[in-house]
């Protein structure tokens, strides 16, 4: 049975590659889980520099970049499209964590003194766009390449798809953060003399709406990105309702 | 007085706020425009590849149907009737042209193969099925990977074949053999013997999720043919 030896070869070679790659993927996956716990602390603390700064300076982000680079080096041995679907999900989460951290850092850097003295001025502070793909790539140490740039090279890289899915995941997370920030601000105000205004949820809404409007420019086909993109309209609605709740109670 | 002032500021601020909002929204839209062109191009390419692959599949099916009309007479190598040969020639030519079209669109590299393997592999498997069916009719054997490469070259087809496509194509072949064995009872026994060779390979292949469905179908085909042979043997024994 000559043809059967071909089967054996195929199985052996492929399973070796997959095992090798899975080792790296598991390491990155574990780091990402830890990182999601770290950025997840944003849900429990009041959105001020004092509370957010520690979770933005955690060493976990450097570890993500390290693991991403190790995975990319291993994966670059083989054709890019051959195994990309195995680790694409991890890259998308790494992009998401990077984007979320940058978003929170942006917020922390806004001058809270201005916000507190004149809460109606917050709109001018909102970031118009998320962190761009090239800067995300720089932070993770994995190249971002368009399909044209990647050509037929094996170089493991971040794709448009990874980046956009990272964006959508971030928006989903921010709508949840909007809820929890109301709780966190209220509990902060209960125990402190200087009251925090409810600016952060408004800031979130403006950013989510901007990004949603931006994503609407794209023609998406029926795939994972399209399905997750479809969920953003509910995120917008959710956060709008939060602002409505705050408005009727004269809290904003 | 104080009420009036408030209303004024509110109106003023409302205008200002609206301006800022629309300007950041424009910035966001411009930011995402860079992805739009790229996504459009890659989606167009993908749908073109899908359409061309469908043509390859259709041509391969025509070859397979033509081959089912061939009567195997125990003479090996078997020469095919002129009308069957004509269908084969024209359809293989079409397949060669379609693969050339895909290559000019996406480039002929193993990376391009993996990029579109989901779209193209189905077509390659169908083509391999047709080639291996013809091979079996002519020589009564299973085509090896080397022989496949040679046949592909003979037809001037330029396509990268991964061993997985080859094996999948052969599993598709088992369905054709079952059909052929059912319609041409004289060939039932040798075909069943050949199919049992595939049965052993199932143990080796269990890990490959792409083949699970094909293996199931194969097992059903084999069972059908075995049942048929059993019925035949009963009839024959009864008459004697």
mmCIF file of N, CA, C and O in Angstrom, chain A residues 1-4 6-11 79-82 85 118 120-121 123-124 126 128-133 144 146-147 151-154 160 163-164 167 206 209-211 213-215 217-221 225, chain B residues 13 16-17 20-21 24-25 27-29 31-36 38-40 42-43 45-46 106-107 109-112 114-116 118 142-146 162-164 166-167 170 197-198 200-201 204-205 208:
data_model
loop_
_atom_site.group_PDB
_atom_site.id
_atom_site.type_symbol
_atom_site.label_atom_id
_atom_site.label_comp_id
_atom_site.label_asym_id
_atom_site.label_seq_id
_atom_site.Cartn_x
_atom_site.Cartn_y
_atom_site.Cartn_z
ATOM 1 N N UNK A 1 0.838 -1.206 0.000
ATOM 2 C CA UNK A 1 0.000 0.000 0.000
ATOM 3 C C UNK A 1 0.871 1.253 0.000
ATOM 4 O O UNK A 1 1.164 1.824 1.038
ATOM 5 N N UNK A 2 1.298 1.636 -1.171
ATOM 6 C CA UNK A 2 2.189 2.782 -1.322
ATOM 7 C C UNK A 2 1.571 4.063 -0.803
ATOM 8 O O UNK A 2 2.230 4.875 -0.193
ATOM 9 N N UNK A 3 0.291 4.201 -1.084
ATOM 10 C CA UNK A 3 -0.344 5.478 -0.763
ATOM 11 C C UNK A 3 -0.463 5.694 0.737
ATOM 12 O O UNK A 3 -0.511 6.811 1.216
ATOM 13 N N UNK A 4 -0.465 4.603 1.474
ATOM 14 C CA UNK A 4 -0.638 4.720 2.911
ATOM 15 C C UNK A 4 0.579 5.366 3.590
ATOM 16 O O UNK A 4 0.443 6.085 4.579
ATOM 17 N N UNK A 6 2.183 7.753 2.612
ATOM 18 C CA UNK A 6 1.962 9.195 2.492
ATOM 19 C C UNK A 6 1.161 9.729 3.688
ATOM 20 O O UNK A 6 1.449 10.788 4.236
ATOM 21 N N UNK A 7 0.167 8.944 4.082
ATOM 22 C CA UNK A 7 -0.677 9.310 5.222
ATOM 23 C C UNK A 7 0.157 9.419 6.478
ATOM 24 O O UNK A 7 0.065 10.371 7.254
ATOM 25 N N UNK A 8 1.009 8.407 6.659
ATOM 26 C CA UNK A 8 1.850 8.363 7.849
ATOM 27 C C UNK A 8 2.747 9.596 7.927
ATOM 28 O O UNK A 8 2.839 10.255 8.944
ATOM 29 N N UNK A 9 3.384 9.922 6.789
ATOM 30 C CA UNK A 9 4.276 11.076 6.709
ATOM 31 C C UNK A 9 3.532 12.353 7.107
ATOM 32 O O UNK A 9 4.010 13.148 7.889
ATOM 33 N N UNK A 10 2.361 12.495 6.520
ATOM 34 C CA UNK A 10 1.540 13.683 6.759
ATOM 35 C C UNK A 10 1.236 13.844 8.240
ATOM 36 O O UNK A 10 1.384 14.909 8.817
ATOM 37 N N UNK A 11 0.827 12.751 8.866
ATOM 38 C CA UNK A 11 0.464 12.796 10.282
ATOM 39 C C UNK A 11 1.649 13.163 11.162
ATOM 40 O O UNK A 11 1.560 14.014 12.032
ATOM 41 N N UNK A 79 4.712 28.428 6.700
ATOM 42 C CA UNK A 79 3.902 29.371 5.928
ATOM 43 C C UNK A 79 2.924 30.069 6.871
ATOM 44 O O UNK A 79 2.291 29.421 7.713
ATOM 45 N N UNK A 80 2.805 31.377 6.707
ATOM 46 C CA UNK A 80 1.997 32.168 7.632
ATOM 47 C C UNK A 80 0.560 31.661 7.735
ATOM 48 O O UNK A 80 0.007 31.503 8.826
ATOM 49 N N UNK A 81 -0.056 31.401 6.584
ATOM 50 C CA UNK A 81 -1.486 31.061 6.605
ATOM 51 C C UNK A 81 -1.749 29.631 7.051
ATOM 52 O O UNK A 81 -2.879 29.245 7.265
ATOM 53 N N UNK A 82 -0.655 28.850 7.194
ATOM 54 C CA UNK A 82 -0.853 27.451 7.527
ATOM 55 C C UNK A 82 -1.401 27.276 8.942
ATOM 56 O O UNK A 82 -2.352 26.539 9.182
ATOM 57 N N UNK A 85 -4.586 30.338 12.005
ATOM 58 C CA UNK A 85 -5.878 30.206 12.701
ATOM 59 C C UNK A 85 -5.724 29.574 14.098
ATOM 60 O O UNK A 85 -6.598 29.680 14.929
ATOM 61 N N UNK A 118 -14.834 71.908 35.744
ATOM 62 C CA UNK A 118 -15.814 72.197 34.711
ATOM 63 C C UNK A 118 -16.235 70.913 34.005
ATOM 64 O O UNK A 118 -15.786 70.614 32.899
ATOM 65 N N UNK A 120 -18.601 69.965 32.325
ATOM 66 C CA UNK A 120 -19.241 69.978 31.000
ATOM 67 C C UNK A 120 -18.214 70.044 29.880
ATOM 68 O O UNK A 120 -18.542 69.935 28.713
ATOM 69 N N UNK A 121 -16.961 70.186 30.248
ATOM 70 C CA UNK A 121 -15.910 70.351 29.248
ATOM 71 C C UNK A 121 -15.296 69.030 28.804
ATOM 72 O O UNK A 121 -14.399 69.000 27.979
ATOM 73 N N UNK A 123 -15.995 66.677 26.883
ATOM 74 C CA UNK A 123 -16.038 66.172 25.505
ATOM 75 C C UNK A 123 -14.773 66.479 24.710
ATOM 76 O O UNK A 123 -14.377 65.711 23.865
ATOM 77 N N UNK A 124 -14.166 67.608 25.026
ATOM 78 C CA UNK A 124 -12.965 67.975 24.282
ATOM 79 C C UNK A 124 -11.787 67.066 24.624
ATOM 80 O O UNK A 124 -10.761 67.090 23.959
ATOM 81 N N UNK A 126 -12.005 63.667 24.901
ATOM 82 C CA UNK A 126 -12.154 62.291 24.437
ATOM 83 C C UNK A 126 -11.215 61.994 23.273
ATOM 84 O O UNK A 126 -11.113 62.768 22.328
ATOM 85 N N UNK A 128 -10.236 60.633 19.918
ATOM 86 C CA UNK A 128 -11.068 60.417 18.739
ATOM 87 C C UNK A 128 -10.882 59.020 18.172
ATOM 88 O O UNK A 128 -11.799 58.430 17.628
ATOM 89 N N UNK A 129 -9.699 58.477 18.311
ATOM 90 C CA UNK A 129 -9.428 57.158 17.728
ATOM 91 C C UNK A 129 -8.697 56.282 18.730
ATOM 92 O O UNK A 129 -8.020 56.767 19.626
ATOM 93 N N UNK A 130 -8.811 54.959 18.568
ATOM 94 C CA UNK A 130 -8.016 54.060 19.399
ATOM 95 C C UNK A 130 -6.556 54.090 18.956
ATOM 96 O O UNK A 130 -6.224 54.697 17.940
ATOM 97 N N UNK A 131 -5.717 53.414 19.711
ATOM 98 C CA UNK A 131 -4.296 53.308 19.357
ATOM 99 C C UNK A 131 -4.178 52.623 17.988
ATOM 100 O O UNK A 131 -4.799 51.591 17.748
ATOM 101 N N UNK A 132 -3.395 53.218 17.093
ATOM 102 C CA UNK A 132 -3.299 52.694 15.728
ATOM 103 C C UNK A 132 -2.580 51.356 15.649
ATOM 104 O O UNK A 132 -1.854 50.988 16.564
ATOM 105 N N UNK A 133 -2.800 50.611 14.549
ATOM 106 C CA UNK A 133 -2.210 49.274 14.421
ATOM 107 C C UNK A 133 -0.682 49.270 14.498
ATOM 108 O O UNK A 133 -0.091 48.337 15.043
ATOM 109 N N UNK A 144 3.067 44.464 12.212
ATOM 110 C CA UNK A 144 1.722 44.548 11.630
ATOM 111 C C UNK A 144 1.899 44.694 10.128
ATOM 112 O O UNK A 144 2.556 45.634 9.677
ATOM 113 N N UNK A 146 -0.029 44.470 6.149
ATOM 114 C CA UNK A 146 -1.233 44.292 5.341
ATOM 115 C C UNK A 146 -1.004 43.066 4.461
ATOM 116 O O UNK A 146 0.126 42.598 4.320
ATOM 117 N N UNK A 147 -2.087 42.556 3.847
ATOM 118 C CA UNK A 147 -1.948 41.364 3.002
ATOM 119 C C UNK A 147 -0.940 41.604 1.893
ATOM 120 O O UNK A 147 -0.151 40.732 1.539
ATOM 121 N N UNK A 151 2.655 39.562 1.498
ATOM 122 C CA UNK A 151 2.916 38.780 0.282
ATOM 123 C C UNK A 151 2.963 37.296 0.591
ATOM 124 O O UNK A 151 2.100 36.777 1.286
ATOM 125 N N UNK A 152 3.991 36.640 0.093
ATOM 126 C CA UNK A 152 4.101 35.204 0.327
ATOM 127 C C UNK A 152 5.183 34.868 1.341
ATOM 128 O O UNK A 152 5.659 33.740 1.399
ATOM 129 N N UNK A 153 5.572 35.861 2.132
ATOM 130 C CA UNK A 153 6.597 35.620 3.148
ATOM 131 C C UNK A 153 6.004 34.845 4.320
ATOM 132 O O UNK A 153 4.812 34.931 4.589
ATOM 133 N N UNK A 154 6.867 34.136 5.026
ATOM 134 C CA UNK A 154 6.408 33.369 6.178
ATOM 135 C C UNK A 154 6.248 34.225 7.432
ATOM 136 O O UNK A 154 5.589 33.799 8.379
ATOM 137 N N UNK A 160 -4.947 42.984 9.678
ATOM 138 C CA UNK A 160 -6.075 43.904 9.823
ATOM 139 C C UNK A 160 -7.174 43.256 10.662
ATOM 140 O O UNK A 160 -7.797 43.881 11.515
ATOM 141 N N UNK A 163 -6.394 43.175 14.349
ATOM 142 C CA UNK A 163 -6.529 44.506 14.925
ATOM 143 C C UNK A 163 -8.004 44.877 15.115
ATOM 144 O O UNK A 163 -8.413 45.316 16.190
ATOM 145 N N UNK A 164 -8.806 44.667 14.066
ATOM 146 C CA UNK A 164 -10.216 45.069 14.138
ATOM 147 C C UNK A 164 -10.983 44.237 15.167
ATOM 148 O O UNK A 164 -11.843 44.753 15.881
ATOM 149 N N UNK A 167 -10.301 45.680 18.466
ATOM 150 C CA UNK A 167 -11.103 46.887 18.665
ATOM 151 C C UNK A 167 -12.508 46.517 19.167
ATOM 152 O O UNK A 167 -13.005 47.075 20.146
ATOM 153 N N UNK A 206 -18.860 58.587 24.444
ATOM 154 C CA UNK A 206 -18.369 59.343 23.292
ATOM 155 C C UNK A 206 -17.380 58.505 22.484
ATOM 156 O O UNK A 206 -17.446 58.450 21.246
ATOM 157 N N UNK A 209 -19.194 55.611 20.659
ATOM 158 C CA UNK A 209 -19.975 56.097 19.508
ATOM 159 C C UNK A 209 -19.056 56.445 18.340
ATOM 160 O O UNK A 209 -19.362 56.112 17.191
ATOM 161 N N UNK A 210 -17.945 57.116 18.645
ATOM 162 C CA UNK A 210 -16.981 57.459 17.596
ATOM 163 C C UNK A 210 -16.486 56.216 16.883
ATOM 164 O O UNK A 210 -16.458 56.147 15.651
ATOM 165 N N UNK A 211 -16.080 55.232 17.679
ATOM 166 C CA UNK A 211 -15.512 54.019 17.100
ATOM 167 C C UNK A 211 -16.561 53.266 16.295
ATOM 168 O O UNK A 211 -16.275 52.738 15.221
ATOM 169 N N UNK A 213 -19.096 54.590 14.732
ATOM 170 C CA UNK A 213 -19.261 55.326 13.476
ATOM 171 C C UNK A 213 -18.115 55.008 12.524
ATOM 172 O O UNK A 213 -18.307 54.840 11.319
ATOM 173 N N UNK A 214 -16.908 54.894 13.077
ATOM 174 C CA UNK A 214 -15.746 54.562 12.253
ATOM 175 C C UNK A 214 -15.863 53.186 11.640
ATOM 176 O O UNK A 214 -15.639 52.998 10.436
ATOM 177 N N UNK A 215 -16.263 52.197 12.440
ATOM 178 C CA UNK A 215 -16.376 50.817 11.943
ATOM 179 C C UNK A 215 -17.459 50.686 10.885
ATOM 180 O O UNK A 215 -17.405 49.808 10.028
ATOM 181 N N UNK A 217 -17.903 52.393 8.449
ATOM 182 C CA UNK A 217 -17.330 52.681 7.140
ATOM 183 C C UNK A 217 -16.999 51.390 6.392
ATOM 184 O O UNK A 217 -17.019 51.336 5.160
ATOM 185 N N UNK A 218 -16.739 50.309 7.145
ATOM 186 C CA UNK A 218 -16.237 49.072 6.536
ATOM 187 C C UNK A 218 -17.361 48.227 5.937
ATOM 188 O O UNK A 218 -18.464 48.192 6.453
ATOM 189 N N UNK A 219 -17.023 47.529 4.819
ATOM 190 C CA UNK A 219 -17.938 46.527 4.267
ATOM 191 C C UNK A 219 -17.512 45.178 4.819
ATOM 192 O O UNK A 219 -16.509 44.631 4.395
ATOM 193 N N UNK A 220 -18.274 44.650 5.777
ATOM 194 C CA UNK A 220 -17.854 43.391 6.387
ATOM 195 C C UNK A 220 -18.620 42.245 5.764
ATOM 196 O O UNK A 220 -19.801 42.360 5.456
ATOM 197 N N UNK A 221 -17.918 41.121 5.592
ATOM 198 C CA UNK A 221 -18.610 39.935 5.094
ATOM 199 C C UNK A 221 -19.054 39.116 6.288
ATOM 200 O O UNK A 221 -18.714 39.421 7.427
ATOM 201 N N UNK A 225 -15.657 38.578 12.523
ATOM 202 C CA UNK A 225 -15.560 40.027 12.734
ATOM 203 C C UNK A 225 -16.925 40.682 12.568
ATOM 204 O O UNK A 225 -17.325 41.535 13.358
ATOM 205 N N UNK B 13 -23.417 76.066 24.655
ATOM 206 C CA UNK B 13 -22.604 74.870 24.861
ATOM 207 C C UNK B 13 -23.055 73.717 23.977
ATOM 208 O O UNK B 13 -22.260 72.955 23.478
ATOM 209 N N UNK B 16 -21.516 74.085 20.684
ATOM 210 C CA UNK B 16 -20.088 73.793 20.750
ATOM 211 C C UNK B 16 -19.856 72.283 20.839
ATOM 212 O O UNK B 16 -19.045 71.701 20.111
ATOM 213 N N UNK B 17 -20.632 71.650 21.717
ATOM 214 C CA UNK B 17 -20.483 70.215 21.937
ATOM 215 C C UNK B 17 -20.749 69.451 20.648
ATOM 216 O O UNK B 17 -20.001 68.563 20.269
ATOM 217 N N UNK B 20 -17.775 69.624 18.318
ATOM 218 C CA UNK B 20 -16.660 68.753 18.714
ATOM 219 C C UNK B 20 -16.994 67.302 18.399
ATOM 220 O O UNK B 20 -16.208 66.579 17.822
ATOM 221 N N UNK B 21 -18.245 66.924 18.730
ATOM 222 C CA UNK B 21 -18.656 65.539 18.483
ATOM 223 C C UNK B 21 -18.504 65.171 17.025
ATOM 224 O O UNK B 21 -17.942 64.143 16.681
ATOM 225 N N UNK B 24 -14.783 64.791 15.991
ATOM 226 C CA UNK B 24 -14.100 63.566 16.407
ATOM 227 C C UNK B 24 -14.666 62.372 15.642
ATOM 228 O O UNK B 24 -13.951 61.425 15.345
ATOM 229 N N UNK B 25 -15.962 62.440 15.309
ATOM 230 C CA UNK B 25 -16.545 61.343 14.549
ATOM 231 C C UNK B 25 -15.910 61.269 13.162
ATOM 232 O O UNK B 25 -15.611 60.181 12.667
ATOM 233 N N UNK B 27 -12.901 62.228 12.424
ATOM 234 C CA UNK B 27 -11.547 61.695 12.630
ATOM 235 C C UNK B 27 -11.594 60.175 12.717
ATOM 236 O O UNK B 27 -10.773 59.476 12.119
ATOM 237 N N UNK B 28 -12.588 59.676 13.477
ATOM 238 C CA UNK B 28 -12.712 58.223 13.628
ATOM 239 C C UNK B 28 -12.990 57.566 12.282
ATOM 240 O O UNK B 28 -12.403 56.551 11.934
ATOM 241 N N UNK B 29 -13.899 58.176 11.498
ATOM 242 C CA UNK B 29 -14.228 57.598 10.183
ATOM 243 C C UNK B 29 -12.993 57.555 9.291
ATOM 244 O O UNK B 29 -12.737 56.564 8.618
ATOM 245 N N UNK B 31 -9.962 57.454 10.232
ATOM 246 C CA UNK B 31 -9.036 56.461 10.772
ATOM 247 C C UNK B 31 -9.358 55.063 10.229
ATOM 248 O O UNK B 31 -8.482 54.309 9.841
ATOM 249 N N UNK B 32 -10.651 54.737 10.170
ATOM 250 C CA UNK B 32 -11.028 53.388 9.745
ATOM 251 C C UNK B 32 -11.041 53.212 8.227
ATOM 252 O O UNK B 32 -11.134 52.098 7.735
ATOM 253 N N UNK B 33 -10.949 54.315 7.498
ATOM 254 C CA UNK B 33 -10.935 54.215 6.032
ATOM 255 C C UNK B 33 -9.748 53.398 5.520
ATOM 256 O O UNK B 33 -9.850 52.714 4.512
ATOM 257 N N UNK B 34 -8.595 53.463 6.230
ATOM 258 C CA UNK B 34 -7.418 52.713 5.783
ATOM 259 C C UNK B 34 -7.720 51.216 5.679
ATOM 260 O O UNK B 34 -7.189 50.528 4.817
ATOM 261 N N UNK B 35 -8.604 50.720 6.574
ATOM 262 C CA UNK B 35 -8.906 49.286 6.545
ATOM 263 C C UNK B 35 -9.889 48.955 5.434
ATOM 264 O O UNK B 35 -9.904 47.860 4.910
ATOM 265 N N UNK B 36 -10.739 49.932 5.104
ATOM 266 C CA UNK B 36 -11.826 49.666 4.158
ATOM 267 C C UNK B 36 -11.301 49.152 2.819
ATOM 268 O O UNK B 36 -11.712 48.092 2.348
ATOM 269 N N UNK B 38 -8.450 47.898 2.017
ATOM 270 C CA UNK B 38 -7.751 46.609 2.113
ATOM 271 C C UNK B 38 -8.729 45.450 2.285
ATOM 272 O O UNK B 38 -8.590 44.411 1.647
ATOM 273 N N UNK B 39 -9.743 45.642 3.139
ATOM 274 C CA UNK B 39 -10.718 44.571 3.344
ATOM 275 C C UNK B 39 -11.477 44.297 2.047
ATOM 276 O O UNK B 39 -11.728 43.152 1.688
ATOM 277 N N UNK B 40 -11.846 45.364 1.317
ATOM 278 C CA UNK B 40 -12.583 45.193 0.063
ATOM 279 C C UNK B 40 -11.772 44.385 -0.934
ATOM 280 O O UNK B 40 -12.281 43.439 -1.548
ATOM 281 N N UNK B 42 -9.295 42.265 -0.406
ATOM 282 C CA UNK B 42 -9.078 40.861 -0.053
ATOM 283 C C UNK B 42 -10.373 40.064 -0.155
ATOM 284 O O UNK B 42 -10.365 38.884 -0.493
ATOM 285 N N UNK B 43 -11.509 40.735 0.111
ATOM 286 C CA UNK B 43 -12.775 39.999 -0.017
ATOM 287 C C UNK B 43 -13.142 39.735 -1.474
ATOM 288 O O UNK B 43 -13.686 38.679 -1.791
ATOM 289 N N UNK B 45 -10.930 39.288 -3.870
ATOM 290 C CA UNK B 45 -10.027 38.224 -4.296
ATOM 291 C C UNK B 45 -10.574 36.871 -3.853
ATOM 292 O O UNK B 45 -10.629 35.921 -4.627
ATOM 293 N N UNK B 46 -10.992 36.823 -2.595
ATOM 294 C CA UNK B 46 -11.516 35.582 -2.038
ATOM 295 C C UNK B 46 -12.724 35.068 -2.831
ATOM 296 O O UNK B 46 -12.805 33.892 -3.172
ATOM 297 N N UNK B 106 -3.555 34.887 -7.171
ATOM 298 C CA UNK B 106 -3.011 34.852 -5.803
ATOM 299 C C UNK B 106 -1.550 34.431 -5.743
ATOM 300 O O UNK B 106 -0.944 34.424 -4.671
ATOM 301 N N UNK B 107 -0.971 34.062 -6.884
ATOM 302 C CA UNK B 107 0.421 33.617 -6.877
ATOM 303 C C UNK B 107 0.498 32.139 -6.553
ATOM 304 O O UNK B 107 -0.299 31.631 -5.766
ATOM 305 N N UNK B 109 2.276 29.869 -4.647
ATOM 306 C CA UNK B 109 3.238 29.563 -3.589
ATOM 307 C C UNK B 109 2.520 28.715 -2.561
ATOM 308 O O UNK B 109 1.291 28.681 -2.522
ATOM 309 N N UNK B 110 3.297 28.026 -1.719
ATOM 310 C CA UNK B 110 2.639 27.216 -0.698
ATOM 311 C C UNK B 110 1.903 28.116 0.299
ATOM 312 O O UNK B 110 0.907 27.725 0.874
ATOM 313 N N UNK B 111 2.418 29.349 0.467
ATOM 314 C CA UNK B 111 1.726 30.266 1.370
ATOM 315 C C UNK B 111 0.343 30.620 0.825
ATOM 316 O O UNK B 111 -0.648 30.638 1.564
ATOM 317 N N UNK B 112 0.281 30.885 -0.493
ATOM 318 C CA UNK B 112 -1.008 31.172 -1.121
ATOM 319 C C UNK B 112 -1.916 29.950 -1.022
ATOM 320 O O UNK B 112 -3.129 30.072 -0.832
ATOM 321 N N UNK B 114 -2.016 27.820 1.444
ATOM 322 C CA UNK B 114 -2.615 27.756 2.786
ATOM 323 C C UNK B 114 -3.634 28.865 2.999
ATOM 324 O O UNK B 114 -4.625 28.701 3.705
ATOM 325 N N UNK B 115 -3.371 30.004 2.379
ATOM 326 C CA UNK B 115 -4.276 31.132 2.544
ATOM 327 C C UNK B 115 -5.669 30.770 2.032
ATOM 328 O O UNK B 115 -6.680 31.112 2.632
ATOM 329 N N UNK B 116 -5.690 30.072 0.880
ATOM 330 C CA UNK B 116 -6.983 29.769 0.263
ATOM 331 C C UNK B 116 -7.310 28.283 0.309
ATOM 332 O O UNK B 116 -8.140 27.821 -0.464
ATOM 333 N N UNK B 118 -8.998 26.527 2.234
ATOM 334 C CA UNK B 118 -10.405 26.238 2.491
ATOM 335 C C UNK B 118 -11.253 26.403 1.227
ATOM 336 O O UNK B 118 -12.235 25.703 1.025
ATOM 337 N N UNK B 142 -4.580 1.724 -7.021
ATOM 338 C CA UNK B 142 -4.702 3.048 -6.406
ATOM 339 C C UNK B 142 -3.505 3.885 -6.838
ATOM 340 O O UNK B 142 -2.357 3.432 -6.750
ATOM 341 N N UNK B 143 -3.783 5.069 -7.308
ATOM 342 C CA UNK B 143 -2.749 5.993 -7.770
ATOM 343 C C UNK B 143 -1.894 6.462 -6.583
ATOM 344 O O UNK B 143 -2.426 6.855 -5.549
ATOM 345 N N UNK B 144 -0.582 6.412 -6.718
ATOM 346 C CA UNK B 144 0.277 6.922 -5.637
ATOM 347 C C UNK B 144 0.457 8.430 -5.805
ATOM 348 O O UNK B 144 0.100 8.998 -6.826
ATOM 349 N N UNK B 145 1.033 9.040 -4.791
ATOM 350 C CA UNK B 145 1.282 10.489 -4.817
ATOM 351 C C UNK B 145 2.195 10.848 -5.997
ATOM 352 O O UNK B 145 1.971 11.837 -6.675
ATOM 353 N N UNK B 146 3.233 10.029 -6.217
ATOM 354 C CA UNK B 146 4.163 10.307 -7.331
ATOM 355 C C UNK B 146 3.428 10.233 -8.658
ATOM 356 O O UNK B 146 3.616 11.072 -9.543
ATOM 357 N N UNK B 162 -1.240 19.203 -1.490
ATOM 358 C CA UNK B 162 -0.787 18.784 -0.162
ATOM 359 C C UNK B 162 -1.219 17.329 0.042
ATOM 360 O O UNK B 162 -2.286 16.942 -0.438
ATOM 361 N N UNK B 163 -0.407 16.520 0.748
ATOM 362 C CA UNK B 163 -0.792 15.132 1.002
ATOM 363 C C UNK B 163 -2.220 14.991 1.529
ATOM 364 O O UNK B 163 -2.918 14.033 1.210
ATOM 365 N N UNK B 164 -2.661 15.991 2.305
ATOM 366 C CA UNK B 164 -4.016 15.930 2.851
ATOM 367 C C UNK B 164 -5.067 15.939 1.740
ATOM 368 O O UNK B 164 -6.071 15.228 1.818
ATOM 369 N N UNK B 166 -4.535 14.903 -1.278
ATOM 370 C CA UNK B 166 -4.390 13.622 -1.959
ATOM 371 C C UNK B 166 -5.209 12.557 -1.240
ATOM 372 O O UNK B 166 -6.009 11.841 -1.851
ATOM 373 N N UNK B 167 -5.030 12.474 0.074
ATOM 374 C CA UNK B 167 -5.753 11.464 0.856
ATOM 375 C C UNK B 167 -7.260 11.717 0.805
ATOM 376 O O UNK B 167 -8.053 10.796 0.609
ATOM 377 N N UNK B 170 -8.619 10.532 -2.384
ATOM 378 C CA UNK B 170 -8.735 9.071 -2.437
ATOM 379 C C UNK B 170 -9.959 8.593 -1.666
ATOM 380 O O UNK B 170 -10.625 7.643 -2.068
ATOM 381 N N UNK B 197 -8.409 -2.100 2.020
ATOM 382 C CA UNK B 197 -7.093 -1.484 2.245
ATOM 383 C C UNK B 197 -7.265 -0.123 2.922
ATOM 384 O O UNK B 197 -6.496 0.272 3.777
ATOM 385 N N UNK B 198 -8.303 0.572 2.505
ATOM 386 C CA UNK B 198 -8.564 1.899 3.087
ATOM 387 C C UNK B 198 -8.943 1.789 4.549
ATOM 388 O O UNK B 198 -8.662 2.656 5.353
ATOM 389 N N UNK B 200 -7.810 -0.088 6.842
ATOM 390 C CA UNK B 200 -6.669 -0.091 7.766
ATOM 391 C C UNK B 200 -6.159 1.326 8.018
ATOM 392 O O UNK B 200 -5.763 1.666 9.109
ATOM 393 N N UNK B 201 -6.191 2.140 6.958
ATOM 394 C CA UNK B 201 -5.640 3.487 7.080
ATOM 395 C C UNK B 201 -6.473 4.333 8.035
ATOM 396 O O UNK B 201 -5.997 5.316 8.582
ATOM 397 N N UNK B 204 -4.879 4.999 11.282
ATOM 398 C CA UNK B 204 -3.787 5.976 11.271
ATOM 399 C C UNK B 204 -4.347 7.398 11.237
ATOM 400 O O UNK B 204 -3.753 8.335 11.751
ATOM 401 N N UNK B 205 -5.490 7.564 10.603
ATOM 402 C CA UNK B 205 -5.995 8.903 10.294
ATOM 403 C C UNK B 205 -6.897 9.494 11.366
ATOM 404 O O UNK B 205 -7.358 10.608 11.227
ATOM 405 N N UNK B 208 -7.088 13.335 12.293
ATOM 406 C CA UNK B 208 -7.305 14.449 11.378
ATOM 407 C C UNK B 208 -8.785 14.825 11.278
ATOM 408 O O UNK B 208 -9.580 14.083 10.695
#
